[in-house]
Amino acid sequence: MVLNIDRRGVVLGAGLGLGALLLPAGRALAADLVGAKGFTHSVASGEPGPDSMLLWTRYAPATGDGVVSLEVEVALDPGFTRVVAGGVVRTGAYRDWTAKVTVDGLKPGTVHWYRFVAPDGGKSPVGRTKTLPVGDVARFGLGVFSCSNLPVGLFNAYGHAAARPDLDLWLHTGDYIYENGPASIHEGDWAAGRSLQPANEILTIADYRLRYAGYRADPDLQRLHQMAPMVAFWDDHESANDSWEGGAQNHQPATEGDWNVRRAAAMQVYREWMPVSDEPWKAYPIGTLATLYRTESRLLGRTQPADIGAAFKAEDPDAALKAFRDGVWRDPSATMLGSTQESWLAHQLKTNARATAWQMVGMGTILGRTVMPQDALGWLRPEVSERKVNGYRNNIRAAKLGLPMWMDRWDGYPAARSRLLQAAQAADADLVMLSGDSHNAWAYALSEDGRPAGVEFAGHSVTSSGAEGDFGADPKRVAQGFMAANPELKWADTSQRGYMMIEVTPQRLTGEWLFLRTIKARDTSLAGSHRMHVERGRRVFAA
């Protein structure tokens, strides 16, 4: 099969050993994914620097279980007449035949082309990547993605972004895959032609590898990786739902074994299959324009979320909720990042705010304060289960006492949230949070101690279902209700899929939420978009 990608007349092509999810379902798909030979999953790049780039591929030899060495070539043109760098990397079955190599000596702010060469002379698809700029930068474009649940929809957001000429870098804020088995997907939610392997919740190294192999076979995801570098980090579904350092909501030790074994498997396979380094967090300088931060807020330092559930079952729920609010919820030892990363980020903000105009922090979950609106019960669809309705009732009751509706995000760690925002204020940073996880689109003007602390562009999902699954009311009514109940929330959309585009200039940073027309058929046309911006030094959204 030949994969052709046309951008401004440039065509990249090479042989692939694997189709684009147009494969038979079930065991046949699994056999094709596992048994594919050659360069099975195209190429990818990440961890960009001004003069370096991490390059990724997967190569399975036709015979043998030994070690294979691959050469890599980097050029200034897609025809490879001007090769400027190269290297060699070793891979084998011990790392699922994935290969990563960091190449140095590249030109800053420059498009480069790269490919891998196998021992038999076979060549990978050609990838396009771009190093980070140095010095004064007039403009930088960043595409932001999250929450890509393969069975429920086509990755049209990836396809739309990959065709754009104005984006320099991708940021994936997590839930790149989902760990759930097919039983977690309602029959009516499956998208035609999508198949999920393995056909169970993933627990082992072999399970995680097969799940990534299936996701990475998607043509739009391959094209995204092939056209620009990606900065990526995991959220919870790369391991298990609502994970923290010692467990997860979707991990039952009695039947699924030791959490640490599963966590280690998830981390290992993520690092095998993604164009990422093993560094847990990192800062990326974009000249004097901005610094982008990759964070880790799930598996290494996050403490267990506070359990509000017992309060609702107490003899006097309101008294129990007040005790929870004034006690365990405010515990200063609760942390999303861990003290080491908190200290690192605070120091980085202080240093970099003097050198770069914008401080863009990528985060798996939302910082903006959000309580459940009091009239939310009136928005629910008639078919919503009584169990869910009771959940909404509980969240409304908690909201009357100032308690958030999600304990799994920064709202559930208020002391840690304050420490982060206070660090940004102390650094005099123009803070911009770029987050995902919720499946819907939100814009927050963040505040701390009554003072502006920055803004947050919270992205909607690529495919995962959002609040519209429960809410039958007009999405505009829902958004207005959420904004009325939450002073930090300045805009919301609770019904559409897509991705965000962030445009950075020295004096203005603009975010645009792009909404795809559909995820149930291959269609990259847009249904609409929404733009907001913040001016340098203001730290609130412009009117």
XYZ file of C-alpha atoms in Angstrom:
543
model
C 0.000 0.000 0.000
C 1.196 3.534 -0.755
C 0.315 6.419 1.555
C 0.172 9.714 -0.318
C -0.026 12.987 1.564
C -0.506 16.160 -0.425
C 0.318 19.480 1.224
C 1.058 22.444 -1.055
C 1.996 20.017 -3.814
C 4.299 17.848 -1.711
C 3.668 14.111 -1.905
C 5.193 11.732 0.605
C 4.994 8.064 -0.292
C 6.383 4.732 0.835
C 5.323 1.151 1.333
C 3.314 0.321 4.407
C 2.907 -3.184 5.746
C -0.459 -2.372 7.276
C -3.784 -1.006 6.075
C -5.698 1.865 7.529
C -8.191 0.043 9.695
C -9.800 -1.215 6.493
C -8.955 -4.666 7.744
C -11.198 -7.555 8.729
C -12.585 -7.312 12.228
C -11.862 -9.540 15.182
C -9.112 -12.132 15.089
C -8.170 -11.363 11.497
C -7.452 -7.755 12.418
C -5.369 -8.817 15.403
C -3.401 -11.252 13.229
C -2.689 -8.550 10.655
C -1.616 -6.069 13.306
C 0.709 -8.513 15.033
C 1.978 -10.238 11.898
C 2.653 -7.189 9.708
C 6.248 -6.930 8.476
C 8.450 -4.084 7.371
C 7.699 -0.478 8.311
C 4.290 -1.228 9.763
C 3.147 2.101 11.249
C 4.744 4.892 9.217
C 6.883 7.454 11.111
C 6.561 10.147 13.771
C 8.626 12.875 15.392
C 8.597 14.605 18.762
C 10.599 16.221 21.563
C 11.506 19.161 19.299
C 14.462 21.394 20.039
C 16.106 24.232 18.125
C 18.722 21.847 16.702
C 17.410 18.364 17.497
C 14.437 16.057 17.010
C 13.377 12.623 18.215
C 12.354 10.394 15.305
C 10.185 7.255 15.590
C 9.223 4.264 13.479
C 8.371 0.584 13.795
C 10.118 -2.050 11.712
C 9.422 -5.797 11.963
C 11.828 -7.969 9.926
C 10.444 -10.686 7.690
C 12.246 -13.421 9.597
C 14.054 -13.852 12.890
C 13.663 -12.597 16.417
C 17.043 -10.935 16.725
C 18.135 -7.318 16.788
C 17.825 -5.035 13.760
C 19.712 -1.798 13.092
C 18.015 0.971 11.147
C 19.667 3.989 9.592
C 17.947 7.362 9.603
C 18.435 10.165 7.097
C 17.418 13.801 7.602
C 17.318 16.231 4.699
C 16.239 19.753 3.811
C 14.149 18.497 0.886
C 11.689 15.601 0.421
C 13.848 14.166 -2.356
C 16.828 13.781 0.027
C 19.268 15.560 -2.263
C 20.427 17.705 0.690
C 20.977 15.281 3.568
C 22.115 17.216 6.643
C 22.048 14.656 9.460
C 21.581 11.009 10.235
C 22.042 8.252 12.735
C 21.507 4.613 13.507
C 19.187 2.934 15.979
C 18.715 -0.626 17.164
C 15.399 -2.376 17.820
C 13.987 -5.826 18.477
C 11.063 -7.800 19.829
C 12.039 -6.662 23.335
C 10.578 -3.231 22.493
C 7.914 -4.441 20.063
C 10.140 -3.483 17.099
C 9.609 0.225 17.742
C 12.623 2.489 17.262
C 13.437 5.992 18.485
C 16.515 8.075 17.803
C 17.353 11.708 18.597
C 19.161 13.494 15.778
C 21.272 16.596 16.444
C 22.856 19.271 14.257
C 19.622 20.528 12.686
C 18.781 24.107 11.701
C 16.470 26.064 14.047
C 12.954 26.901 12.896
C 13.374 24.802 9.774
C 11.334 22.110 8.040
C 13.265 18.857 7.727
C 12.403 15.594 5.999
C 13.380 12.222 7.377
C 13.177 8.497 6.669
C 14.461 5.227 8.049
C 16.364 2.673 5.998
C 16.171 -1.058 6.756
C 19.076 -3.533 6.473
C 17.689 -4.779 3.144
C 17.535 -1.244 1.754
C 13.806 -0.846 2.243
C 12.728 2.674 3.178
C 10.067 3.941 5.538
C 7.492 6.539 4.573
C 8.982 10.033 4.471
C 8.194 12.234 7.445
C 8.070 15.993 7.698
C 9.116 17.741 10.917
C 10.115 21.219 12.074
C 12.616 22.343 14.678
C 11.821 25.033 17.221
C 12.811 28.599 16.353
C 15.339 30.783 18.165
C 15.415 34.529 18.727
C 12.445 36.743 17.943
C 9.486 34.824 16.525
C 6.566 36.569 14.826
C 4.103 33.665 14.955
C 3.789 30.042 16.089
C 0.882 27.658 15.470
C -0.012 24.808 17.786
C -2.710 22.142 17.307
C -4.105 20.689 20.566
C -5.865 17.311 20.836
C -7.284 15.049 23.537
C -9.560 12.064 24.128
C -9.498 9.877 21.025
C -11.763 6.877 21.591
C -11.332 4.811 18.425
C -14.541 2.705 18.385
C -16.940 5.647 18.719
C -15.748 7.727 15.787
C -13.402 8.520 12.936
C -10.315 10.622 13.671
C -11.440 13.427 11.369
C -9.903 16.042 13.659
C -6.465 14.548 13.014
C -7.106 14.508 9.281
C -8.243 18.129 9.228
C -5.239 19.339 11.227
C -2.739 17.339 9.173
C -3.838 19.144 6.009
C -3.219 22.620 7.442
C -0.167 24.646 6.348
C -0.181 26.958 9.393
C 0.601 24.638 12.332
C 4.155 24.104 13.575
C 3.604 21.550 16.326
C 1.009 19.180 17.767
C 0.244 18.939 21.486
C -1.632 15.865 22.714
C -2.853 16.334 26.279
C -3.768 12.700 26.867
C -6.262 9.883 26.389
C -4.493 9.082 23.127
C -5.907 5.555 23.550
C -8.580 4.060 25.826
C -8.033 0.981 27.940
C -11.650 -0.182 27.965
C -12.945 -3.281 26.240
C -15.812 -3.382 23.724
C -18.329 -3.967 26.516
C -17.845 -0.349 27.620
C -19.209 0.975 24.310
C -22.975 1.194 23.890
C -24.096 -0.564 20.729
C -25.506 2.591 19.207
C -22.248 4.492 19.772
C -20.029 2.305 17.579
C -18.889 3.969 14.361
C -19.222 1.860 11.230
C -16.036 0.039 10.241
C -14.221 0.559 13.556
C -12.802 -2.429 15.395
C -11.121 -2.684 18.778
C -8.272 -5.039 19.621
C -7.777 -6.835 21.849
C -11.453 -7.515 22.522
C -11.092 -6.992 26.265
C -9.957 -4.367 28.752
C -6.193 -4.125 28.377
C -4.064 -5.198 31.346
C -0.766 -6.674 30.132
C 2.145 -5.493 28.005
C 0.842 -7.584 25.105
C -2.614 -6.030 25.488
C -1.325 -2.465 25.512
C 0.921 -3.120 22.513
C -1.934 -4.508 20.451
C -4.183 -1.586 21.394
C -1.549 0.941 20.242
C -0.988 -1.048 17.064
C -4.674 -0.736 16.264
C -4.851 2.985 16.991
C -1.635 3.746 15.126
C -2.986 1.951 12.044
C -5.540 4.729 11.597
C -4.703 6.702 8.421
C -5.520 10.131 9.843
C -3.432 9.549 12.964
C -0.537 8.315 10.823
C -0.833 11.386 8.621
C -0.867 13.691 11.653
C 2.360 12.196 12.982
C 3.910 12.250 9.521
C 3.388 15.969 8.942
C 4.707 17.685 12.118
C 6.312 16.887 15.481
C 4.172 16.122 18.510
C 4.648 16.918 22.187
C 2.580 14.302 24.008
C 1.891 13.150 27.537
C -0.462 10.615 29.061
C -3.617 11.247 31.055
C -5.553 8.389 32.652
C -6.873 6.180 29.843
C -3.383 5.313 28.654
C -3.338 3.237 31.846
C -6.816 3.062 33.455
C -9.633 5.489 34.166
C -9.074 7.995 37.005
C -5.583 6.758 37.742
C -3.245 8.053 40.442
C 0.135 6.820 41.673
C -1.354 4.031 43.808
C -4.349 2.831 41.805
C -7.236 3.734 39.519
C -11.015 3.751 39.520
C -10.908 1.224 36.670
C -8.450 -1.161 38.307
C -9.639 -3.867 40.697
C -6.633 -5.578 42.320
C -8.665 -8.604 43.378
C -9.354 -9.585 39.774
C -6.806 -7.573 37.750
C -3.659 -7.979 39.822
C -1.113 -5.568 41.257
C -1.635 -1.991 40.069
C 2.101 -1.383 39.925
C 2.496 -4.162 37.349
C -0.235 -2.715 35.162
C 1.071 0.831 35.588
C 4.578 -0.271 34.580
C 3.209 -2.039 31.498
C 1.212 1.031 30.460
C 4.181 3.354 30.909
C 6.572 1.059 29.041
C 4.304 0.594 26.033
C 3.439 4.306 25.853
C 7.140 5.091 25.667
C 7.660 2.396 23.039
C 4.875 3.514 20.717
C 4.980 7.297 21.146
C 7.566 9.834 19.892
C 8.477 10.806 23.448
C 11.560 10.670 25.625
C 11.653 8.997 29.032
C 11.877 12.392 30.775
C 8.769 12.721 32.964
C 8.340 16.459 32.278
C 10.047 19.007 30.085
C 10.117 22.635 28.870
C 10.346 23.570 25.169
C 11.579 27.094 24.303
C 9.958 28.730 21.258
C 12.478 31.516 20.779
C 11.600 34.595 22.817
C 7.927 34.053 22.003
C 6.879 31.316 24.444
C 7.819 28.330 26.549
C 5.700 25.193 26.278
C 5.649 22.799 29.244
C 4.932 19.083 29.156
C 3.689 17.895 32.540
C 2.903 14.558 34.220
C -0.147 14.515 36.478
C -1.322 10.894 36.662
C 1.071 8.073 37.451
C 4.147 9.409 39.247
C 3.137 11.983 41.860
C -0.647 12.362 41.959
C -2.154 11.443 45.315
C -5.497 9.667 45.596
C -8.488 11.942 44.926
C -10.577 12.873 47.941
C -13.656 10.640 48.270
C -16.787 12.752 48.484
C -19.115 9.780 48.028
C -19.430 8.886 51.712
C -20.788 12.339 52.526
C -23.836 11.817 50.333
C -24.678 8.614 52.233
C -24.332 10.176 55.694
C -27.297 10.665 58.017
C -26.911 14.426 57.571
C -25.393 14.868 54.086
C -25.076 18.646 54.313
C -23.149 18.466 57.572
C -20.947 15.733 56.130
C -20.310 17.789 52.988
C -19.337 20.838 55.061
C -16.914 18.722 57.083
C -15.482 17.321 53.852
C -15.161 20.809 52.341
C -13.396 22.240 55.366
C -11.240 19.175 55.971
C -9.985 16.498 53.621
C -10.795 18.438 50.429
C -8.413 21.228 51.457
C -5.608 18.909 52.581
C -2.344 20.617 51.511
C -0.616 17.253 51.105
C -2.919 16.390 48.184
C -1.034 16.926 44.941
C -1.500 16.440 41.214
C 2.145 16.837 40.237
C 4.123 15.783 43.303
C 6.413 18.159 45.173
C 9.398 17.635 42.865
C 7.494 18.592 39.729
C 5.686 21.436 41.513
C 9.072 22.894 42.477
C 10.458 22.367 38.953
C 7.499 24.122 37.326
C 7.589 27.044 39.757
C 11.302 27.580 39.094
C 10.830 27.220 35.331
C 8.032 29.794 35.299
C 10.125 32.248 37.299
C 13.126 31.851 34.981
C 11.336 31.662 31.645
C 8.817 34.450 32.253
C 11.793 36.830 32.059
C 12.922 35.420 28.705
C 9.766 34.374 26.815
C 6.490 36.233 26.388
C 4.034 33.388 27.078
C 4.111 30.438 29.456
C 1.958 27.660 27.923
C 1.437 24.730 30.299
C 0.052 21.528 28.831
C -2.056 19.674 31.394
C -4.116 16.490 31.325
C -7.045 17.876 33.326
C -8.746 21.253 33.708
C -7.777 23.896 36.297
C -10.859 26.076 35.954
C -13.289 25.960 38.879
C -16.550 24.243 37.922
C -19.607 23.451 40.030
C -22.814 21.834 38.800
C -25.503 24.397 37.932
C -28.612 24.211 40.088
C -30.926 23.781 37.085
C -28.953 20.921 35.499
C -31.656 18.338 36.268
C -33.931 20.140 33.820
C -31.444 19.546 31.003
C -31.323 15.754 31.290
C -32.704 13.420 28.652
C -35.695 11.301 29.760
C -33.749 8.071 29.231
C -30.914 8.973 31.626
C -30.694 6.270 34.308
C -31.844 6.906 37.870
C -28.301 6.232 39.064
C -26.993 9.067 36.895
C -29.833 11.351 37.922
C -28.887 10.776 41.559
C -25.311 11.672 40.669
C -26.477 15.004 39.277
C -28.588 15.600 42.386
C -25.535 14.986 44.552
C -23.386 17.346 42.489
C -26.036 20.057 42.740
C -26.192 19.583 46.510
C -22.402 19.829 46.752
C -22.370 22.936 44.549
C -24.502 24.819 47.074
C -21.580 24.444 49.483
C -18.968 25.463 46.914
C -17.801 21.939 46.107
C -16.867 20.994 42.521
C -18.455 18.276 40.417
C -15.187 16.545 39.481
C -12.790 15.438 42.224
C -10.498 13.820 39.642
C -9.302 17.117 38.180
C -7.630 20.199 39.724
C -10.909 21.198 41.388
C -10.414 18.191 43.649
C -6.964 19.436 44.729
C -7.618 23.089 45.683
C -4.431 23.603 47.714
C -2.274 22.294 44.865
C -4.213 24.435 42.389
C -3.514 27.515 44.503
C 0.190 26.673 44.680
C 0.416 26.442 40.879
C -1.413 29.705 40.246
C 0.483 31.502 43.011
C 3.731 30.350 41.402
C 2.603 31.864 38.094
C 1.647 35.129 39.808
C 4.954 35.270 41.698
C 6.796 34.762 38.403
C 4.752 37.560 36.766
C 4.004 35.040 34.042
C 1.514 35.351 31.213
C 0.125 31.917 31.965
C -1.894 29.965 29.396
C -3.162 26.529 30.392
C -3.826 24.059 27.565
C -5.872 21.126 28.849
C -8.188 18.301 27.855
C -9.942 15.344 29.524
C -13.524 16.645 29.814
C -14.535 15.920 26.161
C -16.131 19.367 25.911
C -14.835 22.871 25.151
C -14.316 25.477 27.878
C -12.583 28.835 28.343
C -11.626 29.928 31.877
C -10.205 33.166 33.242
C -8.212 31.743 36.137
C -7.923 33.691 39.375
C -6.171 33.281 42.710
C -6.548 35.474 45.802
C -8.963 37.626 43.828
C -6.358 38.485 41.180
C -6.051 37.287 37.551
C -3.635 34.370 37.237
C -3.943 33.446 33.567
C -6.352 31.887 31.102
C -7.216 28.324 30.188
C -8.135 26.909 26.799
C -9.713 23.540 27.620
C -10.112 21.391 24.539
C -12.945 19.184 23.376
C -12.392 15.582 22.363
C -11.390 14.098 19.031
C -14.148 11.478 19.339
C -15.098 10.743 22.976
C -18.688 11.546 23.949
C -19.311 14.587 26.145
C -22.099 16.122 28.181
C -24.476 15.916 25.238
C -24.855 12.226 26.047
C -26.899 13.148 29.140
C -28.160 16.631 28.271
C -31.044 16.906 25.850
C -31.428 20.671 26.283
C -30.150 23.182 23.731
C -26.331 23.263 24.129
C -26.441 27.067 24.227
C -28.768 26.882 27.229
C -26.436 24.387 28.892
C -23.409 26.608 28.266
C -25.184 29.675 29.642
C -26.169 27.717 32.742
C -22.605 26.616 33.395
C -21.259 30.142 32.906
C -23.865 31.612 35.244
C -22.865 29.155 37.973
C -19.093 29.503 37.515
C -17.484 32.971 37.534
C -14.198 31.753 36.014
C -15.967 30.167 33.019
C -16.247 32.621 30.121
C -17.449 30.339 27.316
C -18.375 26.698 26.743
C -19.604 24.233 24.150
C -20.924 20.920 25.451
C -21.905 19.149 22.243
C -19.217 18.932 19.537
C -15.981 17.112 18.661
C -12.760 18.409 17.141
C -9.532 20.099 18.244
C -8.040 23.456 19.200
C -5.739 25.702 17.232
C -3.520 28.060 19.258
C -1.883 30.981 17.430
C 0.866 32.749 19.365
C 2.257 36.191 18.554
C 4.323 38.485 20.792
C 1.360 40.598 21.918
C -1.624 38.263 21.476
C -2.444 34.598 21.946
C -5.558 33.318 20.161
C -7.330 30.029 20.694
C -9.800 28.566 18.242
C -12.030 25.575 18.928
C -12.757 23.811 15.627
C -15.827 21.588 15.382
C -15.996 18.725 12.894
C -19.252 18.125 11.069
C -19.276 14.437 11.999
C -17.194 11.633 13.466
C -19.397 8.809 12.167
C -18.161 8.984 8.571
C -14.902 10.040 6.950
C -15.431 13.779 6.568
C -12.965 16.526 7.527
C -15.308 19.437 6.868
C -16.077 21.826 9.715
C -19.430 22.608 11.295
C -18.095 25.824 12.825
C -15.545 27.286 15.202
C -15.141 29.719 18.088
C -12.226 32.089 18.731
C -11.040 33.890 21.873
C -7.825 35.733 22.643
C -5.775 37.215 25.436
C -3.499 40.241 25.188
C 0.016 40.211 26.615
C 0.077 41.370 30.221
C -3.741 41.256 30.698
C -4.187 37.611 31.844
C -7.907 37.726 31.114
C -9.784 37.140 27.869
C -10.348 40.186 25.689
C -13.936 41.362 25.397
